[in-house]
Coordinates of C-alpha atoms in Angstrom, one line a residue:
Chain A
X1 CA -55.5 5.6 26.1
X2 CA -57.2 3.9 23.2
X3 CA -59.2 1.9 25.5
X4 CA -60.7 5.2 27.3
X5 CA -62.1 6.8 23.9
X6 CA -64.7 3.9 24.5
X7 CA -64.9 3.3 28.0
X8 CA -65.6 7.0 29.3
X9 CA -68.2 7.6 26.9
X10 CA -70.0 4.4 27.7
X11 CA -70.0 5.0 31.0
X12 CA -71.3 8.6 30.6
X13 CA -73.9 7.2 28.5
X14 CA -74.8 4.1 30.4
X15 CA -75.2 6.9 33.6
X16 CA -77.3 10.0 31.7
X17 CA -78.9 8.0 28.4
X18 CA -82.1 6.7 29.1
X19 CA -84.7 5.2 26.6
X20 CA -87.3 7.2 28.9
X21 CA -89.3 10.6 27.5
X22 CA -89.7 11.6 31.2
X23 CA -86.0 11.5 32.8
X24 CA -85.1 13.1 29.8
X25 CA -87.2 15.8 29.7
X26 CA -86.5 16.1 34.0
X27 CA -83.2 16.2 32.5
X28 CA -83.8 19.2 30.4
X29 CA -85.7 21.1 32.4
X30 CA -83.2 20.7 35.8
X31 CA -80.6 21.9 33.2
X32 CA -82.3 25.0 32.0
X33 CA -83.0 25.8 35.8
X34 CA -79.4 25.4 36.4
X35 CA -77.6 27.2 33.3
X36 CA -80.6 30.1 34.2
X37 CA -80.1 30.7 37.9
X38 CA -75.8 30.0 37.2
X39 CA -76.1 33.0 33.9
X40 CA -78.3 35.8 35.6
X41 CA -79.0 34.6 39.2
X42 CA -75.6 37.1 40.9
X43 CA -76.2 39.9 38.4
X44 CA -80.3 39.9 38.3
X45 CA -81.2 43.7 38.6
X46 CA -83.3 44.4 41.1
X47 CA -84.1 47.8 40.2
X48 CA -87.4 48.9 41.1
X49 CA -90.0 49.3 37.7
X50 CA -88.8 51.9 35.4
X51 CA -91.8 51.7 33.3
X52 CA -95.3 50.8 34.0
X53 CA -98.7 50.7 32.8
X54 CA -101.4 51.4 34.7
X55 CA -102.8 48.6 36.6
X56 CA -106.2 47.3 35.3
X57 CA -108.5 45.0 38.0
X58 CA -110.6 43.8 34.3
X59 CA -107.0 42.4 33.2
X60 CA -106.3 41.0 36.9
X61 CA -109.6 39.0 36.7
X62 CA -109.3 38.2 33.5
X63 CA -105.9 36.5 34.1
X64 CA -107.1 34.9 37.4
X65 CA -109.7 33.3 35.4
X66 CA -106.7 32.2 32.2
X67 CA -104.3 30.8 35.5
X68 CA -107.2 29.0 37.1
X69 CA -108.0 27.5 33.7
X70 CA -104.4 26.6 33.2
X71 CA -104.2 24.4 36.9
X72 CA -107.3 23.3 36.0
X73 CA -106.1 21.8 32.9
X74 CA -103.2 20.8 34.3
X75 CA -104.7 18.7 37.0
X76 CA -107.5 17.1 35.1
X77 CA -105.3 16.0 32.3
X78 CA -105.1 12.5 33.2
X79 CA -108.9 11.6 34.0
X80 CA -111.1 14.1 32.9
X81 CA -109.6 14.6 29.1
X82 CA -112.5 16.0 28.0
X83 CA -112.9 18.5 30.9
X84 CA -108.8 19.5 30.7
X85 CA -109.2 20.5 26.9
X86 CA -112.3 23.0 27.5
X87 CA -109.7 24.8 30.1
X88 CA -107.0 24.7 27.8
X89 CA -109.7 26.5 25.2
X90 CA -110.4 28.7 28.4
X91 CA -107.0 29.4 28.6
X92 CA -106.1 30.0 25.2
X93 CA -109.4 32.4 24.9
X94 CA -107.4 34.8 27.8
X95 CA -104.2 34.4 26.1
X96 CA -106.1 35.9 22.6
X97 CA -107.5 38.7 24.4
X98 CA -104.2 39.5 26.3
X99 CA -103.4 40.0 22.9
X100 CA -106.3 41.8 22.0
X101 CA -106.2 44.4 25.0
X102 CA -102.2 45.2 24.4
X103 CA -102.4 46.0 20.7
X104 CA -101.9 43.3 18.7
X105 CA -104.9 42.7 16.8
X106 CA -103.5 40.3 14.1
X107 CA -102.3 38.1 16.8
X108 CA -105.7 38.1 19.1
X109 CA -107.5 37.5 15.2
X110 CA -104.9 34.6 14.6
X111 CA -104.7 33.3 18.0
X112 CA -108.5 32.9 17.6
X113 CA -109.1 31.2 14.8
X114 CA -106.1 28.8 15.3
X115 CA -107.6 28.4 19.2
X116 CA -111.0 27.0 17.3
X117 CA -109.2 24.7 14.8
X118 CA -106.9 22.9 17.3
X119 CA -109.5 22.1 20.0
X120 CA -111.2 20.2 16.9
X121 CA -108.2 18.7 16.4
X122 CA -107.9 17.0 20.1
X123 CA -111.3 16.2 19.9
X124 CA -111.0 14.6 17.1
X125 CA -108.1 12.5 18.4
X126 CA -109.8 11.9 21.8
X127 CA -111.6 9.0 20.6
X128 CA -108.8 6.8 19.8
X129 CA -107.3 7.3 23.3
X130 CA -107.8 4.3 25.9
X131 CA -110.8 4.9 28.2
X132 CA -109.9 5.9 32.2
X133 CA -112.7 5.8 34.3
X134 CA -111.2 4.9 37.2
X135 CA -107.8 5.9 38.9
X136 CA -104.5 4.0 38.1
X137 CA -103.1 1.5 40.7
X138 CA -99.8 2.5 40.6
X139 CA -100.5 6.2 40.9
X140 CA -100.8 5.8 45.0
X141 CA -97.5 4.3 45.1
X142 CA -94.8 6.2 47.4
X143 CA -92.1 6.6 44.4
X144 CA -94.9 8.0 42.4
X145 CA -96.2 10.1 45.0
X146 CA -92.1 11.3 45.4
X147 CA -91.9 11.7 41.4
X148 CA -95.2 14.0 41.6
X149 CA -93.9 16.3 44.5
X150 CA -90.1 16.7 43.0
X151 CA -91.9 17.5 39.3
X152 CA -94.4 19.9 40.9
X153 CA -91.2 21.8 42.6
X154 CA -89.4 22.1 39.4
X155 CA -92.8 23.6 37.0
X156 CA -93.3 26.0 40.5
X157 CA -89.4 26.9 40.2
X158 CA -89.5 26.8 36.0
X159 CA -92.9 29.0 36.7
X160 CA -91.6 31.6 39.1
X161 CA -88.0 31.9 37.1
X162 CA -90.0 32.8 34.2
X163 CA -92.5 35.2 35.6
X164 CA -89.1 37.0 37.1
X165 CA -87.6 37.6 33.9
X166 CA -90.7 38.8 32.4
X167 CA -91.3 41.3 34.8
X168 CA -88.2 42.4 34.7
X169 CA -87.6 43.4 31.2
X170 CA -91.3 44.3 30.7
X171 CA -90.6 46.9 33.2
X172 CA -87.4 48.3 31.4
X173 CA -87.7 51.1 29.5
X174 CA -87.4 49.8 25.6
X175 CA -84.8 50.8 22.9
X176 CA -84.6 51.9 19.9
X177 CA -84.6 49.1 17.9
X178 CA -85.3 47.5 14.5
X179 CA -89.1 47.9 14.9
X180 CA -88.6 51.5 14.8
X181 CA -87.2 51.1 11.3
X182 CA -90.2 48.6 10.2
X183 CA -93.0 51.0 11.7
X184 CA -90.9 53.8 10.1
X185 CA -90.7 52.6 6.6
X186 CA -93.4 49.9 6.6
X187 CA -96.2 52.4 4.1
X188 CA -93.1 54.5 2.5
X189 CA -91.5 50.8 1.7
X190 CA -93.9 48.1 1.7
X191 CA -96.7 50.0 1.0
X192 CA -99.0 48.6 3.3
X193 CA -100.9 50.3 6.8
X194 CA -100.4 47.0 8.9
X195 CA -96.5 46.9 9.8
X196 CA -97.3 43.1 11.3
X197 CA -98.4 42.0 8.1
X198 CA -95.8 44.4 5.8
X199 CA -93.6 42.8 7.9
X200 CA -94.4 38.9 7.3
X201 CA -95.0 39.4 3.8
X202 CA -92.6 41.7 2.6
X203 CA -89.7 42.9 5.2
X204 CA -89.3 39.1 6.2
X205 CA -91.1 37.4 3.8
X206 CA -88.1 34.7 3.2
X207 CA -89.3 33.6 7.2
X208 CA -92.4 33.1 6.0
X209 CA -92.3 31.0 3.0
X210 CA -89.8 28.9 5.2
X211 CA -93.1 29.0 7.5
X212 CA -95.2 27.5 5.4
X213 CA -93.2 25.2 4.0
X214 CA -93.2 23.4 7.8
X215 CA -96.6 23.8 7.4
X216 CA -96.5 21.6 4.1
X217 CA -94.7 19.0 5.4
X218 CA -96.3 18.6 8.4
X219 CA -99.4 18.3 6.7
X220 CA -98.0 15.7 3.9
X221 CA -96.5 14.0 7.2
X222 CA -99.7 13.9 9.3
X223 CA -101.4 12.5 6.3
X224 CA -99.1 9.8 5.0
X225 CA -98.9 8.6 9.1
X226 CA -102.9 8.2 9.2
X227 CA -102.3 6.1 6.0
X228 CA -100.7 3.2 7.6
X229 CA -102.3 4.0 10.5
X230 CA -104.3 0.7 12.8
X231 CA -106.5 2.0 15.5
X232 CA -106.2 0.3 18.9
X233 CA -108.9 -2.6 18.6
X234 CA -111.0 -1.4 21.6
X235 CA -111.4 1.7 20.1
X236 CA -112.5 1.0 16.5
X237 CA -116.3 -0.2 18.1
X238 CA -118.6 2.8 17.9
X239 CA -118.5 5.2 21.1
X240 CA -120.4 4.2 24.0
X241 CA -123.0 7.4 23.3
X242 CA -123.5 6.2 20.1
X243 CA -124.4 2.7 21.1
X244 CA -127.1 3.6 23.6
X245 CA -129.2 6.0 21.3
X246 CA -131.2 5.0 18.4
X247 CA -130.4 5.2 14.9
X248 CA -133.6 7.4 14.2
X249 CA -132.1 9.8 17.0
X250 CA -128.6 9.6 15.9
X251 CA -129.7 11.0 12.1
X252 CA -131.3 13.6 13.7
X253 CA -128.4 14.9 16.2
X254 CA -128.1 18.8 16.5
X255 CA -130.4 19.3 13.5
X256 CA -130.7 22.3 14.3
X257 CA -126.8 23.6 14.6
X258 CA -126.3 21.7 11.0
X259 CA -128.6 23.5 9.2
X260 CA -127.1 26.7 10.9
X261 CA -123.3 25.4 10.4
X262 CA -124.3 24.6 6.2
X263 CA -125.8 28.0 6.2
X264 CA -122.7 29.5 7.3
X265 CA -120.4 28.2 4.6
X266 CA -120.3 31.3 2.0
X267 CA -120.4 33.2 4.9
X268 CA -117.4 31.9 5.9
X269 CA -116.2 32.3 2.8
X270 CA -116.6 36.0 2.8
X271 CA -115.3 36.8 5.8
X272 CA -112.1 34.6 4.7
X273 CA -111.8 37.1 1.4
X274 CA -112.5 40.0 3.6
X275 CA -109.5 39.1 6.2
X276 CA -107.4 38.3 3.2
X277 CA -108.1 41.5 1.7
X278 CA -107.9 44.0 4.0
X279 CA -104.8 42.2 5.5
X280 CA -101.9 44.1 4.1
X281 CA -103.3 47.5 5.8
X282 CA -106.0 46.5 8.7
X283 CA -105.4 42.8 10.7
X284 CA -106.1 40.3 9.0
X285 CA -103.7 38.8 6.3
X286 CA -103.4 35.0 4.5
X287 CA -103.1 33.1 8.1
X288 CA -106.4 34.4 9.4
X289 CA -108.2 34.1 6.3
X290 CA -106.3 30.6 5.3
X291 CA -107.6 29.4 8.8
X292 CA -110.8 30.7 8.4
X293 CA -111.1 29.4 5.5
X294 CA -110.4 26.2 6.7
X295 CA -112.8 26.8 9.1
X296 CA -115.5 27.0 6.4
X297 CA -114.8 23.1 5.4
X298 CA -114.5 22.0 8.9
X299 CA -118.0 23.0 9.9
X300 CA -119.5 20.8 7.0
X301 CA -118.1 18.5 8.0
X302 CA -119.5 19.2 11.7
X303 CA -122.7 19.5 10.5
X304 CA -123.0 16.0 8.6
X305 CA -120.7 13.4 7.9
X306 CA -117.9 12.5 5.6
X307 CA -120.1 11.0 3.1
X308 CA -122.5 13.5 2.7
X309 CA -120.0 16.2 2.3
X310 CA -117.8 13.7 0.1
X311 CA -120.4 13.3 -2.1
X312 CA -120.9 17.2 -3.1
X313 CA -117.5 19.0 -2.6
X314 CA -114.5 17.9 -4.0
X315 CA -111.7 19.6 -1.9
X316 CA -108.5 18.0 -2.8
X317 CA -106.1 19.6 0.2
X318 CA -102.7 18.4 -1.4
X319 CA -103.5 20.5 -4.6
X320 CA -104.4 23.8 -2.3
X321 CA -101.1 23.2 -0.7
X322 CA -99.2 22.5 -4.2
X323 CA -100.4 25.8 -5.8
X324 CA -100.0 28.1 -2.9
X325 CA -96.3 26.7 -2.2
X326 CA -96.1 27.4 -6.0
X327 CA -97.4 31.2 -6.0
X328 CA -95.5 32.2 -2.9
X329 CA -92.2 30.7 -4.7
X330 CA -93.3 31.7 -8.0
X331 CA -93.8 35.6 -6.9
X332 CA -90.7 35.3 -4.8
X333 CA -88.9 34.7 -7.8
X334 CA -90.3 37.0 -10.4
X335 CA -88.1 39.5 -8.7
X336 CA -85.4 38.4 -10.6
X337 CA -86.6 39.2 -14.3
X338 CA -86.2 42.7 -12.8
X339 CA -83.0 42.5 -11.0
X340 CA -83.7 42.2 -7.3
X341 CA -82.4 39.2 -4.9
X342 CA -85.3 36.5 -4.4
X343 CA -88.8 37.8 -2.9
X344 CA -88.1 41.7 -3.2
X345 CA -91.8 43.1 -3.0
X346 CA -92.9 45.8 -5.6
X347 CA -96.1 47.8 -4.0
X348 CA -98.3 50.0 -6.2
X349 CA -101.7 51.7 -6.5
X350 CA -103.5 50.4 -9.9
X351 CA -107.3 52.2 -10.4
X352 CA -109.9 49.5 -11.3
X353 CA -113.4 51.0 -12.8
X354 CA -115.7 51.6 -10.5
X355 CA -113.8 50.8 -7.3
X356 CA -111.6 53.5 -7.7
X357 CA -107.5 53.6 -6.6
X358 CA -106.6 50.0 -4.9
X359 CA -103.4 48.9 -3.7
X360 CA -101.6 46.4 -5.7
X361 CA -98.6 44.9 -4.1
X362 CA -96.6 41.9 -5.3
X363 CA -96.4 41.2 -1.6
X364 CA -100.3 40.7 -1.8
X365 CA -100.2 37.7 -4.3
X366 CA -97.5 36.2 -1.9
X367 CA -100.3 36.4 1.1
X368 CA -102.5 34.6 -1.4
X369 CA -99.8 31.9 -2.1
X370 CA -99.8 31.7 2.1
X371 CA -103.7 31.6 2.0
X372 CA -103.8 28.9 -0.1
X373 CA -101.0 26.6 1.3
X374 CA -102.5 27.4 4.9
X375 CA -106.3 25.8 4.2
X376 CA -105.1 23.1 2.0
X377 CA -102.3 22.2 4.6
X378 CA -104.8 22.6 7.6
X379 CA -107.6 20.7 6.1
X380 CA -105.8 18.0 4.7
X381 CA -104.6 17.2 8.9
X382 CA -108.2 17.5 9.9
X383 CA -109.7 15.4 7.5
X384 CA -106.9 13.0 7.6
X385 CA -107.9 12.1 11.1
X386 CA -111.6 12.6 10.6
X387 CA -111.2 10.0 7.9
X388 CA -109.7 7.3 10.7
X389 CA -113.9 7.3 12.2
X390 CA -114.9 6.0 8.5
X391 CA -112.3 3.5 8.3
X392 CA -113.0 2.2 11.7
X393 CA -116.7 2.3 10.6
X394 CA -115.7 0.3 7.5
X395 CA -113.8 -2.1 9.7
X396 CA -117.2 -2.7 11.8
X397 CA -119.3 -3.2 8.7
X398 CA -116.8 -5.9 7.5
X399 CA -116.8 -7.8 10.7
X400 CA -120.4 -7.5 10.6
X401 CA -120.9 -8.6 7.3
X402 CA -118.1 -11.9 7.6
X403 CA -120.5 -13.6 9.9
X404 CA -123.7 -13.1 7.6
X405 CA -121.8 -13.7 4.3
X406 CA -120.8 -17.4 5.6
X407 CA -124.2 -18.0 6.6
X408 CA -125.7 -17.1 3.2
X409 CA -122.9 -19.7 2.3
Chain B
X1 CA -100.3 45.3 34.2
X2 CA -96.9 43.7 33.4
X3 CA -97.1 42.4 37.3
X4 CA -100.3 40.3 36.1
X5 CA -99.1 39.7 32.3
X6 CA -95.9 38.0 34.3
X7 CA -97.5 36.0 37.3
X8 CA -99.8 34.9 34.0
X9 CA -96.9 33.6 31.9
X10 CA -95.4 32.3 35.0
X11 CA -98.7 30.1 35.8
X12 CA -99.1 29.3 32.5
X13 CA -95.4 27.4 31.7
X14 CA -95.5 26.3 35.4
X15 CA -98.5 23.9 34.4
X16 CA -97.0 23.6 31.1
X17 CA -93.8 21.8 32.9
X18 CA -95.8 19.9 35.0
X19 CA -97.6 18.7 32.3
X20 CA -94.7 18.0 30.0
X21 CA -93.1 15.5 32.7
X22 CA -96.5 13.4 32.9
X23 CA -96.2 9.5 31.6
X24 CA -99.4 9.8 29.5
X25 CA -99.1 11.5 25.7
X26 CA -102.5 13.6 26.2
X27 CA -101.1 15.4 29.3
X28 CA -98.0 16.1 27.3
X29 CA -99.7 17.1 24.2
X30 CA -101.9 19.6 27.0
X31 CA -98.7 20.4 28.1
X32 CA -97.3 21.5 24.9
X33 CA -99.9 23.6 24.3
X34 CA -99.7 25.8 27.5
X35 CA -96.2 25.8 27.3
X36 CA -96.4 27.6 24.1
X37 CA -99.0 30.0 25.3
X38 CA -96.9 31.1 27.7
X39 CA -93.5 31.4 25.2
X40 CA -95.5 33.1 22.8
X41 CA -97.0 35.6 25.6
X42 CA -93.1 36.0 26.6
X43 CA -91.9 36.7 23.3
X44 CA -94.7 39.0 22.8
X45 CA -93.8 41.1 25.7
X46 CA -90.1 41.7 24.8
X47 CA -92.0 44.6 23.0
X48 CA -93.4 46.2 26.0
X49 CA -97.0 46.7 26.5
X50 CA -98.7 49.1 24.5
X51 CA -102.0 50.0 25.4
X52 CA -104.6 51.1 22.5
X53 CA -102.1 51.7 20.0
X54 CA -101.7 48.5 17.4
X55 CA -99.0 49.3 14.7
X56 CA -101.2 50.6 12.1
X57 CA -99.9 53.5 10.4
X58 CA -101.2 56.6 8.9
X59 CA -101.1 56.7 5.1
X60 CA -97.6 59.4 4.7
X61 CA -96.5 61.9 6.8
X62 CA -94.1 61.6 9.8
X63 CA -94.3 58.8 11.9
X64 CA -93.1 58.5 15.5
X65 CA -92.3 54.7 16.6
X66 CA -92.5 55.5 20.0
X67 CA -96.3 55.8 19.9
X68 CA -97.0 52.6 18.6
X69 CA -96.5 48.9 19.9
X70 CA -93.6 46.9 18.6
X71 CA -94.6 45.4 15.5
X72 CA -91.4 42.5 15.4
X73 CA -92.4 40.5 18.1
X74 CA -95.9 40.4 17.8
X75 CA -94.9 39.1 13.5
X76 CA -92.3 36.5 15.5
X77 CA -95.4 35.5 17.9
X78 CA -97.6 35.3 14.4
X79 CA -95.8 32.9 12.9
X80 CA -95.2 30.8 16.1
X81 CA -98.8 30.7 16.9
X82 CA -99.1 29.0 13.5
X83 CA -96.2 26.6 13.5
X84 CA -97.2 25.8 17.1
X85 CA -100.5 24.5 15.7
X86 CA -98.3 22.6 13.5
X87 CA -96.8 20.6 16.1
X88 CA -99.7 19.5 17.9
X89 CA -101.3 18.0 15.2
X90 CA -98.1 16.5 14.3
X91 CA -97.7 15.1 17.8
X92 CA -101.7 14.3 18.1
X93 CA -100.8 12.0 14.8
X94 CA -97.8 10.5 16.5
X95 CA -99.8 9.6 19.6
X96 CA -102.6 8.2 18.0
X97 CA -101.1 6.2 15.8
X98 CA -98.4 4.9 18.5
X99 CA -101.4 3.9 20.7
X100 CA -102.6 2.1 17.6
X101 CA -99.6 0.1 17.4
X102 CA -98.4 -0.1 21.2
X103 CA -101.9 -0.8 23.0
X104 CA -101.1 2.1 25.5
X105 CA -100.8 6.2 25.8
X106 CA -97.7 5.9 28.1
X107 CA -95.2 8.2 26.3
X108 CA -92.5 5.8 26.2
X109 CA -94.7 3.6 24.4
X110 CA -94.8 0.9 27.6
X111 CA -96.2 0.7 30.8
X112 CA -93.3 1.4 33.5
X113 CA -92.4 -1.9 34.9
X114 CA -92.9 -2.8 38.3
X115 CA -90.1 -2.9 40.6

């Protein structure tokens, strides 16, 4: 009896554990199939639509376009890394007008901006990845040839199950539900036009400051990784492209775009403010502008280099993220010197001189405590990894300079 | 429409899983990212498409929900566009920097061996 508490379960794990990400995520995915097909599969209602909108060829190409980008992406992945990521931009670009087209503005604005910032990203971490010009000489093996066709029968399956469900509750008529309420009481309660952002800000606002609170610690996380962080020694000599072109030509890259890209910086900054302002009753709102915002720093960096930008704006990401946590908490609980449970929003209309009758919400300084946590938290990732090409060009200069310094010697 | 929104999220998470089961971290990381296209598209359509009508309200007077798109799921699919962004630089970090230390981009972190 005693002796089975131990045995069975070593057994059970020496037969399903595996140190493996792929058998484990097979695992996963057979089992979703499984639990999906064995929960709805007998009782799937076939009913014919209920309720449909009318069918747009613009949408069909559009989406035929987003899918092809999608395989694409999917098949190039391996070889062509460079090629894979501009179709997963593709992709992404169909997505944010999907949203667009169906009436969600504040997600197609979103969707956008975040679109821009996280192809940086990959690009940015390209460069450390092993070079493959070539293909693999175990990828024309039979049991990988076997592994490719089972996994390609369980995305089709994964694929197709999902599409089915889809469809069928999109074409179910919908019921009343608790985004009646919101759209009902979003002006009369939260004072505010746009019941997206009355809703992240105010109605659910707790959901959000948990939000960006992930956001903090992923960005404390990414940057205290890159820290300790050794690059792969192939990777730390300058790019190929790089090597072949002069130095003369190299100063000069894109001169053109740069100039543009500095130019653009206040800008950017205005159209940051104007998102963030206009958020709480047209789309926009402290994401889009935080991002954008975050855009505005990424492009000077774009447009010169680390140093140059280093040397004349003094960012300092952690603090952005600091003060913004501390405003959205902060405004969260000021609702408790007047007797309401922890981020109850207060919305008024205050006349300023001049400008006339403006909305002042508490609910607005929140969004401004999410603006500021978003850029700092954003920028301090990007510029974390950015930083990784001027450490491996500090590691060249040193290797360069050991050599010469023993000859002075 | 919801016949091409649904063949769209079904093309989508079916490269997504493809993708996802790949041995090398930059087809997963691709992976990731179509996968959670296609969730947030998903999620987004729990509210039923709405064409031309984006859930801006008037200032007072009566309002009828039934005219406007569901505002919850597209404020759900905000947040997880944002946290999804999260993730991948997360995981773009953890990749990098376990190539650094391993020598490869296999996802387990070593070259499957040879039988």
């Amino acid at each position: 009896m005693l002796k089975g508490t131990w045995v069975l379960p070593r057994r059970a794990l020496g037969r399903l554990a595996t140190e493996r990400l792929q058998p484990q995520l097979r695992l996963l995915v057979a089992l979703s199939l499984v639990l999906a097909i064995a929960a709805i599969g007998a009782r799937f209602p076939w009913a014919p639509p209920a309720r449909v909108t009318d069918f747009s060829p613009a949408f069909a190409l559009m989406w035929l376009i987003g899918g092809a980008c999608a395989v694409g992406a999917a098949w190039q992945a391996k070889y062509h890394r460079f090629a894979a990521l501009a179709m997963l931009g593709g992709a992404g670009l169909v997505t944010c007008l999907t949203f667009a087209w169906l009436s969600a503005p504040d997600l197609a604005v979103t969707q956008l901006l975040v679109e821009v910032v996280t192809t940086v990203l990959l690009l940015l971490g390209l460069r450390w990845l092993p070079q493959r010009r070539a293909g693999l000489p175990e990828d024309n093996l039979a049991s990988a040839r076997r592994r490719r066709i089972r996994d390609l029968v369980m995305a089709v399956a994964g694929g197709s199950g999902i599409a089915l469900v889809a469809h069928s509750v999109m074409t179910r008529p919908l019921v009343p539900n608790v985004g009646d309420w919101f759209l009902a009481n979003a002006y009369y309660e939260g004072g505010g036009t746009n019941v997206v952002n009355v809703i992240l800000v105010d109605f659910r606002a707790f959901d959000t400051f948990g939000e960006i609170a992930v956001l903090a610690i992923v960005g404390l996380t990414v940057y205290s990784l890159l820290r300790r962080f050794r690059p792969a020694p192939e990777s730390v000599d300058q790019p190929n492209q790089q090597q072949a072109t002069s130095q003369q030509a190299l100063d000069d890259y894109l001169m053109v775009p740069s100039v543009i890209m500095l130019w653009m910086f206040p800008v950017l900054i205005m159209v940051a403010a104007y998102f963030f302002f206009r958020g709480h009753d047209l789309p926009g709102g402290g994401f889009a502008a935080g991002v954008t915002m975050a855009i505005a720093f990424l492009l000077q960096y774009l447009a010169t280099n680390v140093r140059w930008v280093e040397a004349r704006l003094t960012i300092l990401p952690i603090r952005w993220m600091g003060i913004g946590l501390l405003i959205a908490a902060g405004t969260g609980m000021g609702s408790w010197i007047f007797g309401y449970p922890f981020l109850s929003a207060h919305a008024r209309y205050v006349s300023i001189p001049l400008i006339g009758d403006v909305p002042a919400a508490t609910a607005m300084l929140f969004d401004l405590g999410v603006f500021a946590l978003v850029v700092g938290a954003t920028v301090l990732m990007l510029i974390a990894i950015a930083h990784q090409s001027l450490r491996a060009a500090r590691l060249r200069e040193q290797d360069d300079a050991a050599p010469a310094a023993k000859e002075i010697r | 429409m919801e016949i091409v929104l649904s063949l769209a999220i079904g093309v989508l998470s079916a490269s997504g899983i493809w993708l996802i089961l790949r041995p090398r971290s930059f087809q997963v990381i691709v992976g990731l990212c179509l996968l959670s296209y296609a969730v947030n598209l998903f999620i987004f359509s729990m509210g039923r498409l709405t064409l031309s009508a984006p859930a801006i309200m008037p200032k007072g007077g009566f309002v009828d929900p039934t005219r406007y798109a569901d505002p919850l799921p597209q404020a759900l699919v905000l947040t997880a566009i944002v946290i999804s962004f999260a993730t991948t630089a997360l995981f773009l970090v953890v990749m990098i920097a376990s190539r650094g230390f391993t020598g490869t981009d296999h996802v387990d972190g070593r070259e499957r061996e040879q039988p």
